[in-house]
Coordinates of C-alpha atoms and ligand atoms in Angstrom, one line a residue:
P1 CA 128.4 -96.4 43.7
M2 CA 125.6 -94.5 45.1
M3 CA 122.0 -95.0 46.2
V4 CA 118.9 -92.9 45.3
A5 CA 115.7 -93.4 47.3
G6 CA 112.3 -92.0 46.4
R7 CA 108.9 -92.5 47.8
L8 CA 108.5 -95.9 49.3
E9 CA 105.1 -97.5 50.1
R10 CA 104.7 -99.0 53.5
R11 CA 101.6 -100.8 54.7
A12 CA 100.6 -101.2 58.3
G13 CA 102.8 -103.7 60.0
E14 CA 105.4 -103.8 57.2
E15 CA 109.1 -103.2 57.9
D16 CA 110.3 -99.7 57.4
R17 CA 111.9 -99.9 54.0
G18 CA 113.3 -96.4 54.2
A19 CA 115.2 -97.3 57.3
A20 CA 116.4 -100.5 55.6
A21 CA 117.6 -98.6 52.6
A22 CA 119.6 -96.2 54.8
A23 CA 121.1 -99.2 56.7
L24 CA 122.2 -100.7 53.3
A25 CA 123.8 -97.4 52.3
R26 CA 125.7 -97.3 55.5
R27 CA 126.9 -100.9 55.1
L28 CA 128.0 -100.2 51.6
G29 CA 129.5 -96.8 52.6
V30 CA 127.9 -95.0 49.7
P31 CA 126.1 -91.7 49.4
L32 CA 122.3 -92.0 49.7
L33 CA 120.4 -89.3 47.9
A34 CA 117.0 -89.7 49.7
D35 CA 113.7 -87.9 49.2
P36 CA 112.0 -87.5 52.6
L37 CA 109.1 -89.4 51.0
S38 CA 111.4 -92.5 51.1
G39 CA 111.9 -92.4 54.9
A40 CA 115.6 -93.0 54.0
R41 CA 117.0 -89.5 54.6
R42 CA 118.8 -90.7 57.7
G43 CA 122.1 -92.1 58.8
S44 CA 125.6 -91.1 58.2
T45 CA 125.6 -91.5 54.5
A46 CA 122.4 -89.6 53.7
I47 CA 122.7 -86.6 51.4
A48 CA 119.9 -84.1 52.0
H49 CA 120.8 -81.1 49.7
Y50 CA 121.2 -82.8 46.4
D51 CA 118.6 -80.6 44.8
A52 CA 120.7 -77.4 45.3
L53 CA 124.0 -79.2 44.9
L54 CA 123.1 -80.7 41.5
R55 CA 122.0 -77.3 40.2
K56 CA 125.7 -76.4 40.1
E57 CA 127.0 -77.8 36.8
T58 CA 130.6 -78.1 37.9
F59 CA 129.6 -80.0 41.0
A60 CA 127.2 -82.2 39.1
A61 CA 129.9 -83.0 36.5
D62 CA 132.5 -83.7 39.2
V63 CA 130.6 -86.3 41.2
L64 CA 129.6 -88.9 38.6
P65 CA 129.0 -92.3 40.2
D66 CA 130.1 -95.5 38.5
W67 CA 126.9 -97.3 39.6
V68 CA 123.5 -96.3 40.9
L69 CA 121.1 -98.4 43.0
R70 CA 117.6 -97.0 43.1
V71 CA 114.9 -97.8 45.6
G72 CA 111.3 -96.7 45.5
D73 CA 109.9 -94.0 43.2
L74 CA 112.1 -91.4 41.5
P75 CA 112.7 -88.4 43.9
T76 CA 110.7 -85.3 43.0
S77 CA 113.8 -83.0 42.4
K78 CA 114.1 -82.0 38.7
P79 CA 117.9 -81.4 38.9
L80 CA 118.3 -84.9 40.3
R81 CA 116.0 -86.5 37.7
R82 CA 117.9 -84.7 34.9
W83 CA 121.2 -85.7 36.2
L84 CA 120.3 -89.3 36.5
A85 CA 118.8 -89.2 33.0
A86 CA 122.0 -87.8 31.6
L87 CA 124.5 -90.0 33.3
P88 CA 126.9 -91.7 30.8
D89 CA 125.7 -95.0 29.4
E90 CA 128.4 -97.0 31.1
V91 CA 127.0 -96.0 34.5
E92 CA 124.7 -98.9 35.3
Q93 CA 121.5 -97.9 37.0
V94 CA 119.7 -100.7 38.9
A95 CA 116.3 -100.5 40.5
L96 CA 115.7 -102.6 43.6
E97 CA 112.0 -103.3 43.5
P98 CA 110.6 -106.2 45.4
E99 CA 107.1 -105.5 44.3
G100 CA 108.0 -105.5 40.6
V101 CA 107.0 -101.9 40.1
W102 CA 109.4 -99.2 39.1
H103 CA 109.4 -95.8 37.7
D104 CA 111.7 -95.0 34.8
P105 CA 110.4 -92.3 32.5
D106 CA 113.8 -91.6 31.0
G107 CA 114.4 -95.3 30.2
V108 CA 117.8 -95.3 31.9
L109 CA 117.5 -98.4 34.1
A110 CA 119.7 -101.3 33.0
R111 CA 118.4 -103.9 35.4
I112 CA 115.6 -104.5 37.8
A113 CA 116.8 -106.5 40.8
P114 CA 114.0 -108.3 42.6
G115 CA 114.1 -108.2 46.3
G116 CA 116.5 -110.7 47.8
E117 CA 118.9 -110.8 44.9
L118 CA 122.4 -110.1 46.1
V119 CA 123.2 -106.6 44.8
E120 CA 126.9 -106.2 44.1
A121 CA 128.1 -102.7 44.4
G122 CA 131.4 -101.8 42.9
R123 CA 134.3 -101.0 45.2
T124 CA 134.0 -97.6 46.9
E125 CA 136.7 -95.2 46.0
V126 CA 138.4 -93.6 49.0
G127 CA 137.0 -90.1 49.5
W128 CA 134.0 -90.6 47.3
L129 CA 131.5 -90.6 50.2
R130 CA 133.4 -87.7 51.8
R131 CA 133.1 -85.5 48.8
W132 CA 129.3 -85.8 48.9
R133 CA 129.2 -85.5 52.7
D134 CA 131.4 -82.4 52.8
A135 CA 129.3 -80.7 50.1
D136 CA 126.1 -81.7 51.8
E137 CA 127.3 -80.3 55.1
A138 CA 128.5 -77.1 53.6
A139 CA 125.1 -76.8 51.9
G140 CA 123.3 -77.3 55.2
F141 CA 125.3 -74.6 56.9
A142 CA 124.7 -72.2 54.0
L143 CA 121.0 -72.8 54.0
D144 CA 120.7 -72.4 57.8
T145 CA 122.3 -69.0 57.5
E146 CA 119.9 -68.0 54.8
L147 CA 116.8 -69.4 56.5
R148 CA 117.5 -67.8 59.8
R149 CA 116.7 -64.4 58.4
G150 CA 112.9 -64.7 58.9
L151 CA 109.8 -66.7 58.5
S152 CA 109.6 -68.1 55.0
E153 CA 108.3 -71.0 53.0
P154 CA 111.6 -72.9 53.0
L155 CA 111.9 -72.2 56.7
V156 CA 108.4 -73.7 57.4
A157 CA 109.4 -76.9 55.6
N158 CA 112.8 -77.0 57.3
H159 CA 111.3 -76.3 60.7
L160 CA 108.6 -79.0 60.5
A161 CA 111.0 -81.6 59.1
T162 CA 113.5 -80.8 61.8
T163 CA 111.2 -80.5 64.9
L164 CA 108.4 -83.0 64.3
P165 CA 108.8 -86.0 66.5
A166 CA 109.5 -89.4 65.0
E167 CA 106.0 -90.6 65.8
A168 CA 104.4 -87.7 63.8
V169 CA 103.3 -87.9 60.2
L170 CA 103.8 -85.0 57.9
V171 CA 101.5 -84.9 54.9
V172 CA 102.8 -82.7 52.2
A173 CA 100.7 -81.2 49.4
S174 CA 101.8 -81.1 45.7
S175 CA 103.4 -78.0 44.3
M176 CA 106.0 -76.3 46.5
P177 CA 105.3 -78.0 49.8
V178 CA 106.6 -81.4 48.6
R179 CA 109.5 -79.7 46.9
D180 CA 110.4 -77.6 49.9
V181 CA 110.4 -80.5 52.2
E182 CA 112.7 -82.3 49.7
A183 CA 115.0 -79.3 49.4
F184 CA 115.1 -78.2 53.0
A185 CA 114.6 -81.2 55.3
P186 CA 117.8 -82.2 57.1
A187 CA 118.9 -85.8 57.4
R188 CA 118.1 -87.0 60.9
D189 CA 118.1 -90.4 62.6
D190 CA 114.5 -90.4 63.7
P191 CA 112.6 -88.5 61.0
P192 CA 108.8 -88.2 61.0
R193 CA 107.1 -90.2 58.3
V194 CA 106.4 -88.0 55.3
L195 CA 103.5 -88.8 53.0
A196 CA 102.3 -87.3 49.8
N197 CA 99.6 -88.0 47.2
R198 CA 101.9 -88.0 44.2
G199 CA 100.2 -89.9 41.4
A200 CA 99.6 -87.2 38.8
N201 CA 100.8 -84.6 41.3
G202 CA 97.2 -83.3 41.8
I203 CA 96.6 -80.5 44.3
D204 CA 93.1 -81.8 44.9
G205 CA 91.8 -83.9 47.8
T206 CA 94.8 -83.2 50.0
V207 CA 92.9 -82.1 53.2
S208 CA 90.8 -85.3 52.9
T209 CA 94.0 -87.4 52.6
A210 CA 95.4 -85.8 55.8
L211 CA 92.0 -86.3 57.5
G212 CA 92.2 -90.0 56.6
V213 CA 95.8 -90.3 57.9
A214 CA 94.7 -88.6 61.1
A215 CA 91.8 -91.0 61.5
V216 CA 94.2 -94.0 61.7
H217 CA 97.4 -92.6 63.0
D218 CA 98.0 -92.4 66.8
G219 CA 100.7 -89.8 66.8
P220 CA 100.4 -86.1 65.7
V221 CA 99.5 -85.5 62.0
V222 CA 100.5 -82.2 60.3
L223 CA 99.5 -81.2 56.8
L224 CA 101.7 -78.7 54.9
I225 CA 99.6 -77.2 52.1
G226 CA 99.5 -74.2 49.8
D227 CA 96.5 -71.8 49.5
V228 CA 95.4 -72.9 46.1
A229 CA 95.5 -76.6 47.1
L230 CA 93.6 -75.9 50.3
V231 CA 90.9 -74.1 48.4
H232 CA 90.7 -77.2 46.1
D233 CA 89.5 -79.1 49.1
L234 CA 87.4 -76.8 51.2
G235 CA 85.0 -79.7 51.3
G236 CA 87.6 -81.7 53.2
L237 CA 88.0 -78.8 55.6
A238 CA 84.3 -78.9 56.3
A239 CA 84.5 -82.6 57.0
L240 CA 87.1 -82.1 59.7
A241 CA 84.5 -81.0 62.2
R242 CA 83.2 -84.6 62.1
S243 CA 86.6 -86.1 62.9
R244 CA 87.5 -86.6 66.5
R245 CA 91.2 -86.9 65.8
P246 CA 93.2 -83.6 65.7
L247 CA 94.8 -82.5 62.5
T248 CA 97.2 -79.5 62.3
I249 CA 97.1 -77.8 59.0
V250 CA 100.0 -75.5 58.2
L251 CA 98.8 -73.3 55.4
V252 CA 101.5 -71.5 53.4
D253 CA 99.5 -68.7 51.9
N254 CA 101.5 -66.9 49.2
G255 CA 98.4 -65.6 47.3
G256 CA 98.3 -68.1 44.4
G257 CA 100.4 -70.8 42.9
G258 CA 104.0 -69.9 43.9
I259 CA 105.4 -72.7 41.8
F260 CA 104.6 -70.9 38.6
D261 CA 106.7 -67.8 39.5
A262 CA 109.9 -69.8 38.7
L263 CA 108.5 -70.9 35.3
P264 CA 108.9 -69.2 31.9
V265 CA 105.1 -68.5 31.9
A266 CA 105.7 -65.9 34.6
A267 CA 107.0 -63.6 31.8
A268 CA 103.5 -63.5 30.3
T269 CA 102.6 -60.6 32.6
D270 CA 99.3 -59.8 30.9
A271 CA 97.8 -63.1 31.8
F272 CA 99.9 -64.5 34.6
E273 CA 98.1 -63.4 37.7
E274 CA 94.6 -64.1 36.6
H275 CA 95.1 -67.3 34.6
V276 CA 98.2 -68.9 36.1
A277 CA 98.9 -67.8 39.6
T278 CA 95.2 -67.6 40.4
P279 CA 95.2 -66.0 43.8
T280 CA 92.1 -67.3 45.6
G281 CA 90.9 -64.3 47.5
V282 CA 89.6 -66.6 50.2
D283 CA 89.5 -65.3 53.8
F284 CA 91.1 -68.3 55.6
A285 CA 90.1 -67.2 59.1
A286 CA 86.5 -67.3 57.8
A287 CA 87.2 -70.7 56.2
A288 CA 88.4 -72.0 59.5
A289 CA 85.2 -70.6 61.2
M290 CA 83.1 -72.3 58.5
A291 CA 84.8 -75.6 59.2
G292 CA 84.5 -75.1 63.0
I293 CA 88.2 -75.4 63.6
A294 CA 90.7 -73.3 65.5
Y295 CA 92.7 -70.7 63.6
L296 CA 96.0 -69.0 64.4
R297 CA 98.0 -66.5 62.4
V298 CA 101.6 -67.7 62.5
Q299 CA 104.2 -65.0 63.2
A300 CA 107.2 -67.2 64.3
P301 CA 108.5 -70.7 63.6
Q302 CA 107.8 -71.8 67.2
H303 CA 104.0 -71.6 66.5
L304 CA 104.5 -74.4 64.0
R305 CA 103.9 -77.4 66.1
P306 CA 101.2 -80.1 66.4
A307 CA 98.1 -78.7 68.1
F308 CA 95.8 -80.6 70.5
E309 CA 92.7 -79.8 68.5
T310 CA 92.3 -79.4 64.8
T311 CA 93.8 -76.1 63.9
L312 CA 94.6 -74.0 60.8
L313 CA 98.0 -72.4 61.2
H314 CA 98.0 -69.6 58.7
V315 CA 101.5 -68.5 57.4
R316 CA 101.4 -65.5 55.1
T317 CA 104.3 -65.2 52.6
D318 CA 105.0 -63.1 49.6
R319 CA 105.5 -64.9 46.2
A320 CA 108.2 -62.5 44.8
E321 CA 110.2 -62.6 48.1
T322 CA 109.9 -66.3 48.2
L323 CA 111.2 -66.7 44.7
A324 CA 114.1 -64.4 45.5
L325 CA 114.9 -66.3 48.7
R326 CA 114.9 -69.7 46.9
R327 CA 117.4 -68.3 44.4
R328 CA 119.5 -66.9 47.2
C329 CA 119.5 -70.3 48.9
V330 CA 120.8 -72.0 45.8
A331 CA 123.4 -69.3 45.3
A332 CA 124.5 -69.6 48.9
V333 CA 124.9 -73.4 48.6
H334 CA 126.9 -72.9 45.4
A335 CA 129.1 -70.3 47.0
A336 CA 129.6 -72.6 49.9
I337 CA 130.8 -75.5 47.8
A338 CA 132.8 -73.4 45.3
R339 CA 136.3 -74.7 45.2
P340 CA 139.0 -72.4 43.8
G341 CA 140.2 -73.8 40.5
A342 CA 137.3 -76.1 39.9
D343 CA 135.0 -73.2 39.6
E344 CA 137.2 -70.9 37.7
A345 CA 135.7 -71.8 34.4
S346 CA 132.1 -71.1 35.5
R347 CA 133.1 -68.0 37.4
R348 CA 134.9 -66.5 34.5
A349 CA 132.2 -67.4 32.1
G350 CA 129.8 -65.8 34.5
H351 CA 128.9 -62.3 35.3
E352 CA 131.5 -61.1 37.7
G353 CA 135.2 -61.1 37.8
W354 CA 135.7 -61.1 34.1
D355 CA 139.2 -60.2 33.1
P356 CA 139.2 -58.7 29.7
K357 CA 142.9 -59.6 29.1
T358 CA 142.3 -63.3 29.3
Y359 CA 138.6 -63.5 28.6
L360 CA 138.9 -64.1 24.8
A361 CA 141.6 -66.7 25.1
F362 CA 139.8 -68.3 28.0
I363 CA 136.5 -68.4 26.2
R364 CA 138.1 -69.9 23.0
R365 CA 139.9 -72.5 25.1
E366 CA 137.3 -73.7 27.4
G367 CA 134.4 -71.3 27.9
V368 CA 132.3 -71.6 24.9
P369 CA 133.5 -74.4 22.6
G370 CA 131.7 -73.2 19.6
Y371 CA 132.6 -69.5 20.1
D372 CA 134.2 -68.8 16.7
R373 CA 131.4 -70.5 14.9
L374 CA 128.8 -68.7 16.9
Q375 CA 130.5 -65.3 16.0
K376 CA 130.5 -66.2 12.3
E377 CA 126.9 -67.3 12.3
A378 CA 125.9 -64.2 14.2
V379 CA 127.5 -62.0 11.6
A380 CA 126.1 -64.1 8.7
A381 CA 122.6 -63.5 10.1
T382 CA 123.1 -59.7 9.7
L383 CA 124.1 -59.9 6.0
G384 CA 121.8 -58.6 3.3
L385 CA 120.8 -55.7 5.4
A386 CA 122.1 -52.2 4.5
A387 CA 122.8 -51.1 8.0
S388 CA 124.1 -47.7 8.8
S389 CA 123.4 -47.7 12.5
I390 CA 124.1 -50.8 14.7
L391 CA 123.4 -51.2 18.4
E392 CA 125.2 -53.9 20.2
L393 CA 124.1 -55.3 23.5
G394 CA 126.9 -56.7 25.7
T395 CA 129.9 -55.6 23.7
G396 CA 132.4 -57.3 26.0
T397 CA 135.9 -57.2 24.6
G398 CA 134.6 -56.0 21.2
E399 CA 135.1 -59.2 19.2
T400 CA 131.6 -59.3 17.8
A401 CA 131.6 -55.5 17.2
R402 CA 134.9 -55.8 15.2
R403 CA 133.3 -58.5 13.0
L404 CA 130.1 -56.5 12.6
L405 CA 132.0 -53.3 11.5
E406 CA 133.9 -55.4 9.0
A407 CA 130.8 -56.9 7.5
H408 CA 129.0 -53.5 7.4
P409 CA 131.6 -51.0 6.2
D410 CA 129.2 -48.1 6.1
A411 CA 127.9 -48.6 9.6
S412 CA 128.7 -47.0 12.9
L413 CA 128.2 -49.0 16.1
L414 CA 127.0 -48.1 19.6
G415 CA 128.1 -50.8 22.0
L416 CA 126.7 -51.3 25.5
D417 CA 128.2 -53.2 28.4
A418 CA 127.9 -53.3 32.1
N419 CA 131.5 -53.9 32.7
E420 CA 133.9 -51.0 32.6
D421 CA 137.0 -53.1 32.2
M422 CA 135.5 -54.9 29.2
L423 CA 134.6 -51.6 27.6
A424 CA 138.1 -50.3 28.1
A425 CA 139.4 -53.4 26.3
A426 CA 136.9 -53.0 23.5
R427 CA 137.9 -49.3 23.1
E428 CA 141.5 -50.3 22.4
R429 CA 140.7 -52.5 19.5
L430 CA 137.7 -50.7 17.8
D431 CA 138.0 -47.8 15.4
P432 CA 136.9 -44.7 17.4
A433 CA 135.6 -43.0 14.3
R434 CA 133.0 -45.7 13.9
T435 CA 132.3 -46.8 17.4
A436 CA 130.8 -45.3 20.6
L437 CA 130.7 -47.3 23.8
E438 CA 128.5 -46.8 26.8
L439 CA 128.4 -48.3 30.2
R440 CA 124.8 -49.7 30.6
R441 CA 123.2 -52.8 31.8
L442 CA 120.8 -54.8 29.6
E443 CA 118.1 -54.0 32.2
D444 CA 118.6 -50.2 31.7
A445 CA 116.7 -48.2 29.2
L446 CA 118.1 -48.6 25.7
P447 CA 119.5 -45.6 23.8
D448 CA 117.0 -43.8 21.5
G449 CA 116.9 -45.4 18.1
P450 CA 116.2 -45.9 15.4
F451 CA 118.8 -48.5 14.7
D452 CA 118.9 -50.7 11.5
L453 CA 120.4 -53.6 13.4
V454 CA 120.5 -54.6 17.0
A455 CA 122.9 -57.5 17.7
S456 CA 124.0 -59.4 20.7
A457 CA 126.3 -62.3 21.3
L458 CA 126.6 -64.3 24.6
A459 CA 125.0 -61.6 26.8
V460 CA 121.2 -61.9 27.0
H461 CA 121.3 -65.2 28.8
H462 CA 122.4 -63.3 31.9
L463 CA 118.8 -62.1 32.0
Q464 CA 116.1 -64.3 33.5
A465 CA 112.9 -65.1 31.5
A466 CA 110.9 -62.0 32.3
G467 CA 114.0 -59.9 31.7
K468 CA 114.5 -61.4 28.2
A469 CA 110.9 -60.9 27.2
D470 CA 111.1 -57.3 28.4
L471 CA 114.4 -56.6 26.6
F472 CA 113.0 -58.0 23.3
A473 CA 110.1 -55.6 23.5
R474 CA 112.5 -52.7 24.1
V475 CA 114.7 -53.8 21.2
R476 CA 111.7 -53.8 18.9
A477 CA 110.9 -50.2 20.0
V478 CA 114.3 -48.9 19.0
L479 CA 114.5 -50.7 15.6
A480 CA 113.8 -48.8 12.3
P481 CA 111.2 -50.2 9.9
G482 CA 112.8 -53.1 8.0
G483 CA 115.3 -53.5 10.9
R484 CA 116.6 -56.7 12.3
F485 CA 117.5 -58.1 15.7
V486 CA 120.2 -60.8 15.7
L487 CA 120.6 -62.7 19.0
A488 CA 123.5 -65.2 19.3
D489 CA 123.5 -66.9 22.6
V490 CA 123.7 -70.0 24.8
V491 CA 120.3 -71.7 24.9
V492 CA 118.9 -74.7 26.8
P493 CA 119.7 -77.6 24.4
E494 CA 117.0 -80.0 23.3
D495 CA 118.9 -82.8 25.0
E496 CA 120.7 -82.1 28.3
R497 CA 123.6 -84.1 27.1
E498 CA 124.3 -81.5 24.4
R499 CA 125.2 -78.9 27.0
S500 CA 128.8 -77.9 26.4
T501 CA 129.0 -74.4 27.8
P502 CA 129.9 -74.2 31.5
L503 CA 127.3 -72.1 33.3
S504 CA 127.4 -70.2 36.6
E505 CA 124.6 -69.0 38.8
F506 CA 124.5 -65.8 36.8
D507 CA 123.5 -67.6 33.6
F508 CA 119.9 -68.2 32.8
P509 CA 119.7 -69.6 29.3
S510 CA 116.2 -70.2 27.9
T511 CA 115.1 -72.6 25.2
V512 CA 115.0 -71.5 21.5
V513 CA 111.2 -72.0 21.5
Q514 CA 110.7 -69.7 24.5
Q515 CA 112.8 -67.0 23.0
L516 CA 111.1 -67.3 19.6
G517 CA 107.8 -66.9 21.5
W518 CA 109.0 -63.7 23.3
L519 CA 110.3 -62.3 20.0
E520 CA 106.9 -62.9 18.3
E521 CA 105.2 -61.3 21.3
A522 CA 107.4 -58.3 20.9
G523 CA 106.2 -57.9 17.3
F524 CA 109.0 -59.7 15.5
E525 CA 108.8 -62.3 12.8
A526 CA 111.3 -64.7 14.4
T527 CA 113.4 -67.4 12.9
V528 CA 116.4 -69.6 13.9
T529 CA 119.3 -69.2 11.4
W530 CA 121.7 -71.6 13.1
R531 CA 121.8 -73.9 16.0
E532 CA 124.2 -76.4 17.3
R533 CA 124.2 -78.1 20.7
D534 CA 123.6 -75.3 23.3
L535 CA 124.3 -72.4 21.0
A536 CA 121.9 -70.7 18.6
V537 CA 121.4 -67.6 16.4
L538 CA 117.9 -66.2 16.4
V539 CA 116.7 -63.4 14.1
G540 CA 113.8 -61.1 14.6
H541 CA 112.6 -59.2 11.6
V542 CA 110.5 -56.1 12.2
R543 CA 107.0 -57.0 10.9
Ligands
LIG601 C1 93.9 -80.9 40.5 C2 95.0 -80.1 40.0 N1 94.7 -78.9 39.4 C3 95.6 -78.1 38.9 C4 96.9 -78.5 39.1 C5 98.0 -77.6 38.5 N2 98.8 -77.0 39.6 C6 100.0 -77.4 40.0 S1 100.6 -76.6 41.2 C7 99.3 -75.5 41.3 C8 99.3 -74.3 42.2 C9 99.3 -74.7 43.6 O1 99.3 -73.6 44.4 P1 99.4 -73.7 46.0 O2 98.7 -74.9 46.4 O3 99.1 -72.4 46.6 O4 101.0 -74.0 46.2 P2 102.3 -73.1 45.8 O5 102.5 -73.3 44.4 O6 102.0 -71.7 46.2 O7 103.4 -73.8 46.6 C10 98.4 -75.9 40.3 C11 97.1 -75.1 40.0 C12 97.2 -79.7 39.8 N3 98.5 -80.1 40.0 N4 96.2 -80.5 40.2

């Protein structure tokens, strides 16, 4: 069994239900995955780093509970939400909700237990809590090491959640502040109260909310907010001058909506900055002067503490660096919990450490369950084209190349791969008279065309969204008129439960729809010729 705690309401004078949830988890001896908004991220069974942990497929698949008790709202973390939604049907998920209100967008709750009903948890298996605790602790160490390198958005969230006293209230804005606090706040016995205006996750009115909290709360009140959200409530900033209670505003200014950098829309480079990221261009020192409040440019974490008068603490960060840091943090957590053996599958299916001798057997056995079928469908999608020159991206051991040469007896093939050992293996099995092989990464410039056919199997998903969009445009440029691009790869399945290919931190599959979009943008007429579970064959015809 396990417990999951999300945002819990608490009115003045009511008992602290977060603390009660943590006490229950301790009594049951079960892991408690608690969003800081629940107030339950405390005690010896609290798990703080579930967001990063559950991004690792092998870990997520390895720690399935037999029973879940949920209190409060759903936590914000997408990986946690997905994982809960995809738990097997026989895992009963129960919401404990004394107020008769619960949140279940995925329709996975089996039962709503009103307050007071005796909740019977199954027996706790020996070592079950320890597996979670060990992973959580390893994750915490790994993150500390990453975060110590310099002032950053995750460090700001971590520092505030670690150092604010129990009597403080931390108000967090929507977008990354609420997520950073969820991902980087440690479990501690006396956490400050964390409040957020979730609702529809608006970034508006947040300064006003914090102002209201400061008006009634006796202890320090700190607001953690992004630059776009702050600009959405400059009116609230102006109102601060009329409040006699101090509010400390920690502004994380990354020049726009940093949340969007991690989304596929970031690949739309022509419109992204102006229409999605929307940097505000506001001079925040001048905004503080307008509001009549103190202003300080933050250079080090120790500046981040409650001030005695209302103050704007301005932290400048860089969006691209922040995105890279977030990814390093997740990778560091995954490396820290990697267990030899358990992770062999994902490591070998990943980018590094491929051994060409065993790769094919491995991938047939457990790596990509539909491997043979995918190969067949990829070749089928190339038929009907009189190809004399073929470019293959990610030749690997040469399996696809062999099949392509067989299907196109008049063609010669140029194969690219970033791994020398793989190319050596491919060289051994392919006809040298019809094949040339080159060591190149997909990110590198493509060889000059024109080619009649560009084909790729199980390689392009190593590129992130922007990299894929960019590659598709470069492929289009080296194709001859009437040419074709055949892309056979792992994709994000329509239903998470359809995922059957083990992924590592070097795999970034996209959805079919996203990839069709990038193909169209690159000037292809794009179609799907085959798809099953998390594998698909996409074809781009030169328009
Ligand atoms: C009222 C409202 N308008 C628009 C949005 C869409 N939206 C979500 S996050 C975001 C960007 C927020 O940027 P910022 O406050 O700087 O935080 P960051 O993403 O950089 O952490 C926007 C515009 C929203 N949630 N609410």
